[in-house]
Coordinates of C-alpha atoms in Angstrom, one line a residue:
X50 CA 0.0 0.0 0.0
X51 CA 2.9 2.3 0.9
X52 CA 4.5 1.6 -2.5
X53 CA 1.3 2.6 -4.4
X54 CA 1.0 5.8 -2.3
X55 CA 4.5 6.7 -3.2
X56 CA 3.9 6.0 -6.9
X57 CA 0.7 8.1 -6.9
X58 CA 2.4 10.9 -5.1
X59 CA 5.4 10.9 -7.6
X60 CA 3.0 10.8 -10.5
X61 CA 1.1 13.8 -9.2
X62 CA 4.4 15.7 -8.6
X63 CA 5.6 15.0 -12.1
X64 CA 2.4 15.8 -13.9
X65 CA 1.2 18.8 -11.9
X66 CA 3.7 21.2 -13.4
X67 CA 2.6 20.2 -16.9
X68 CA -1.1 20.5 -16.0
X69 CA -0.3 24.0 -14.6
X70 CA 1.4 24.9 -17.9
X71 CA -1.5 23.7 -20.0
X72 CA -3.9 25.6 -17.8
X73 CA -2.0 28.9 -18.1
X74 CA -1.7 28.5 -21.9
X75 CA -5.5 27.9 -22.1
X76 CA -6.3 31.0 -20.0
X77 CA -3.9 33.2 -22.0
X78 CA -5.4 31.9 -25.2
X79 CA -8.9 32.7 -24.1
X80 CA -7.8 36.2 -23.0
X81 CA -6.1 36.9 -26.4
X82 CA -9.2 35.6 -28.2
X83 CA -11.4 38.0 -26.2
X84 CA -9.1 40.9 -27.0
X85 CA -9.1 39.9 -30.8
X86 CA -5.4 39.1 -30.8
X87 CA -4.9 36.1 -33.2
X88 CA -1.2 35.1 -32.6
X89 CA -0.3 31.6 -31.5
X90 CA 3.3 32.6 -31.0
X91 CA 2.3 35.5 -28.7
X92 CA 0.1 33.1 -26.7
X93 CA 3.0 30.7 -26.5
X94 CA 5.4 33.4 -25.4
X95 CA 3.2 34.9 -22.7
X96 CA 2.1 31.4 -21.5
X97 CA 5.7 30.2 -21.3
X98 CA 6.9 33.3 -19.4
X99 CA 4.0 33.2 -16.9
X100 CA 4.4 29.4 -16.4
X101 CA 8.2 29.7 -15.9
X102 CA 7.7 32.3 -13.2
X103 CA 5.4 30.0 -11.3
X104 CA 7.4 26.9 -11.9
X105 CA 10.5 28.7 -10.7
X106 CA 9.0 29.0 -7.3
X107 CA 8.2 25.3 -7.2
X108 CA 11.8 24.5 -8.3
X109 CA 13.4 26.8 -5.8
X110 CA 11.5 25.0 -3.0
X111 CA 13.6 21.9 -3.8
X112 CA 16.8 23.2 -5.3
X113 CA 19.0 26.3 -5.3
X114 CA 20.1 28.1 -8.5
X115 CA 23.7 27.3 -9.5
X116 CA 26.0 29.4 -11.6
X117 CA 27.9 28.0 -14.6
X118 CA 31.6 28.7 -14.9
X119 CA 33.1 29.9 -18.2
X120 CA 34.6 26.5 -18.9
X121 CA 31.4 24.7 -18.2
X122 CA 29.5 27.2 -20.5
X123 CA 31.9 26.5 -23.4
X124 CA 31.6 22.8 -22.9
X125 CA 27.8 23.0 -23.0
X126 CA 27.8 25.1 -26.1
X127 CA 30.0 22.7 -28.0
X128 CA 28.2 19.6 -26.8
X129 CA 24.7 20.9 -27.5
X130 CA 25.5 22.5 -30.9
X131 CA 27.3 19.3 -32.1
X132 CA 24.4 17.1 -30.9
X133 CA 21.8 19.4 -32.6
X134 CA 23.6 19.5 -35.9
X135 CA 24.6 15.8 -35.9
X136 CA 21.2 14.5 -35.0
X137 CA 19.4 16.6 -37.6
X138 CA 21.9 15.6 -40.2
X139 CA 21.5 11.9 -39.3
X140 CA 17.7 12.1 -39.4
X141 CA 17.8 13.8 -42.8
X142 CA 20.1 11.1 -44.1
X143 CA 17.8 8.2 -43.1
X144 CA 14.4 9.8 -43.6
X145 CA 12.6 12.4 -45.6
X146 CA 12.3 15.8 -43.9
X147 CA 9.0 16.7 -42.3
X148 CA 7.3 19.9 -43.0
X149 CA 8.4 22.6 -40.6
X150 CA 5.9 24.2 -38.2
X151 CA 4.2 26.9 -40.2
X152 CA 3.2 28.7 -36.9
X153 CA 6.8 29.1 -35.8
X154 CA 8.4 30.0 -39.1
X155 CA 5.6 32.3 -40.1
X156 CA 6.5 34.7 -37.3
X157 CA 9.3 37.2 -37.5
X158 CA 12.8 36.0 -36.7
X159 CA 12.9 38.1 -33.6
X160 CA 9.7 36.5 -32.3
X161 CA 11.0 33.0 -33.2
X162 CA 14.3 33.6 -31.3
X163 CA 12.6 35.0 -28.2
X164 CA 9.8 32.4 -28.1
X165 CA 11.1 29.1 -29.6
X166 CA 14.7 29.9 -28.8
X167 CA 14.5 31.2 -25.2
X168 CA 11.0 31.1 -23.5
X169 CA 9.9 27.7 -24.7
X170 CA 13.2 25.9 -23.8
X171 CA 13.1 27.5 -20.3
X172 CA 9.6 26.3 -19.5
X173 CA 10.3 22.9 -21.0
X174 CA 13.3 22.4 -18.9
X175 CA 11.3 23.2 -15.8
X176 CA 8.7 20.6 -16.9
X177 CA 10.9 17.8 -18.1
X178 CA 14.1 18.1 -16.2
X179 CA 13.8 20.5 -13.2
X180 CA 10.4 19.2 -12.0
X181 CA 10.4 16.0 -14.0
X182 CA 13.7 14.1 -14.2
X183 CA 15.0 15.4 -10.9
X184 CA 11.8 14.3 -9.1
X185 CA 11.9 10.9 -10.7
X186 CA 15.5 10.7 -9.7
X187 CA 14.6 10.9 -6.1
X188 CA 12.8 7.5 -6.5
X189 CA 14.9 5.6 -9.1
X190 CA 18.3 5.4 -10.8
X191 CA 19.6 7.7 -13.5
X192 CA 18.8 5.6 -16.5
X193 CA 15.1 4.9 -15.7
X194 CA 14.5 8.5 -14.7
X195 CA 16.3 9.8 -17.9
X196 CA 14.4 7.4 -20.1
X197 CA 11.0 8.2 -18.6
X198 CA 11.5 11.9 -18.8
X199 CA 13.0 11.7 -22.3
X200 CA 10.1 9.5 -23.5
X201 CA 7.6 12.1 -22.2
X202 CA 9.7 14.9 -23.9
X203 CA 9.6 12.9 -27.2
X204 CA 5.8 12.3 -27.0
X205 CA 5.2 16.0 -26.2
X206 CA 6.7 16.9 -29.6
X207 CA 4.1 14.9 -31.5
X208 CA 5.6 14.0 -34.9
X209 CA 8.0 11.0 -35.4
X210 CA 11.2 12.8 -36.5
X211 CA 10.8 15.6 -34.0
X212 CA 10.0 13.0 -31.3
X213 CA 13.1 11.0 -32.1
X214 CA 15.2 14.2 -32.0
X215 CA 13.6 15.4 -28.8
X216 CA 14.0 12.1 -27.1
X217 CA 17.7 11.9 -27.9
X218 CA 18.3 15.5 -26.9
X219 CA 16.3 14.9 -23.7
X220 CA 18.7 12.2 -22.7
X221 CA 21.5 14.6 -23.2
X222 CA 19.7 17.3 -21.1
X223 CA 19.1 14.7 -18.4
X224 CA 22.8 13.8 -18.3
X225 CA 23.8 17.4 -17.9
X226 CA 21.2 17.8 -15.1
X227 CA 22.6 14.8 -13.4
X228 CA 26.1 16.1 -13.6
X229 CA 25.3 19.5 -12.2
X230 CA 22.5 18.4 -9.8
X231 CA 20.3 21.1 -11.3
X232 CA 18.7 22.2 -14.6
X233 CA 20.9 25.2 -15.3
X234 CA 23.2 23.4 -17.8
X235 CA 20.3 21.7 -19.5
X236 CA 18.6 25.1 -19.9
X237 CA 21.6 26.5 -21.7
X238 CA 22.0 23.4 -23.8
X239 CA 18.4 23.5 -24.8
X240 CA 18.4 27.2 -25.7
X241 CA 21.6 26.7 -27.7
X242 CA 20.1 23.9 -29.8
X243 CA 16.9 25.7 -30.5
X244 CA 18.6 29.0 -31.4
X245 CA 21.0 27.2 -33.7
X246 CA 18.2 25.4 -35.5
X247 CA 16.2 28.6 -35.9
X248 CA 19.2 30.6 -37.2
X249 CA 20.3 27.9 -39.6
X250 CA 16.8 27.7 -41.0
X251 CA 16.5 31.5 -41.3
X252 CA 19.7 31.6 -43.5
X253 CA 18.5 28.6 -45.5
X254 CA 21.5 26.5 -44.4
X255 CA 19.1 23.5 -44.0
X256 CA 18.3 23.7 -47.8
X257 CA 22.0 23.8 -48.7
X258 CA 22.7 20.8 -46.5
X259 CA 19.8 18.7 -47.7
X260 CA 20.8 19.3 -51.4
X261 CA 23.7 16.9 -50.9
X262 CA 23.9 13.6 -49.0
X263 CA 27.7 14.0 -48.9
X264 CA 27.3 17.3 -47.0
X265 CA 25.0 15.7 -44.5
X266 CA 27.4 12.8 -44.0
X267 CA 30.3 15.1 -43.5
X268 CA 28.3 17.1 -41.0
X269 CA 27.5 13.9 -39.1
X270 CA 31.2 13.0 -38.8
X271 CA 32.3 16.4 -37.8
X272 CA 29.5 16.8 -35.2
X273 CA 30.3 13.3 -33.8
X274 CA 34.0 14.2 -33.3
X275 CA 33.0 17.5 -31.6
X276 CA 30.4 15.8 -29.4
X277 CA 32.7 13.1 -28.2
X278 CA 35.4 15.6 -27.4
X279 CA 33.0 17.9 -25.5
X280 CA 31.5 14.9 -23.7
X281 CA 34.9 13.7 -22.6
X282 CA 35.7 17.2 -21.3
X283 CA 32.5 17.2 -19.3
X284 CA 33.0 13.7 -18.0
X285 CA 36.6 14.4 -16.9
X286 CA 36.3 17.9 -15.5
X287 CA 32.8 18.3 -14.1
X288 CA 32.2 17.4 -10.5

């Protein structure tokens, strides 16, 4: 009976932040509709900011905020960027590209960067690592907690290719969270990956890469080398 109670309590603790986020998004959406503002990106931005503010207080009740050193920041940037580029190149090599989200790319580049590049990664890290993975980690080992939180992160993204990409990146974010004992490194990594993807799409680098399988293969190799090097640096030097 005690085991079931613990399981139910853990399930509530993990799902409650997501339910709160969905509720805030719904309220913001209704308010915008009443005001005659038809902008999904604006709703996402406001909802993500409001949710992050509330989720921050939940997170601070359990963990303090850590600062990242200059060396750690560089390691995270290289690791996240190489993972983002390598995974996208690999997926494009083995599968046809999916249609990009019209909602995201229809907005101005500035709105894309602020919303999908900064606000959304922050709230998602609160949901899936700060108040997801770390809470699961209190009851189970690293790999089960990382797999469960990454699977939820993958399903959250909906489509197959985006789900595969998100699931793999989720494992990376969980690893960084484990190494630091907090979500700060994962937040920076997530923002780096999203900003890189948005900027590369804005300058049409994705079209240039997909025009040649050789370019995609070369990017996979280069990204793998950088990823392994950055990973070793983190594994050896981080506490």
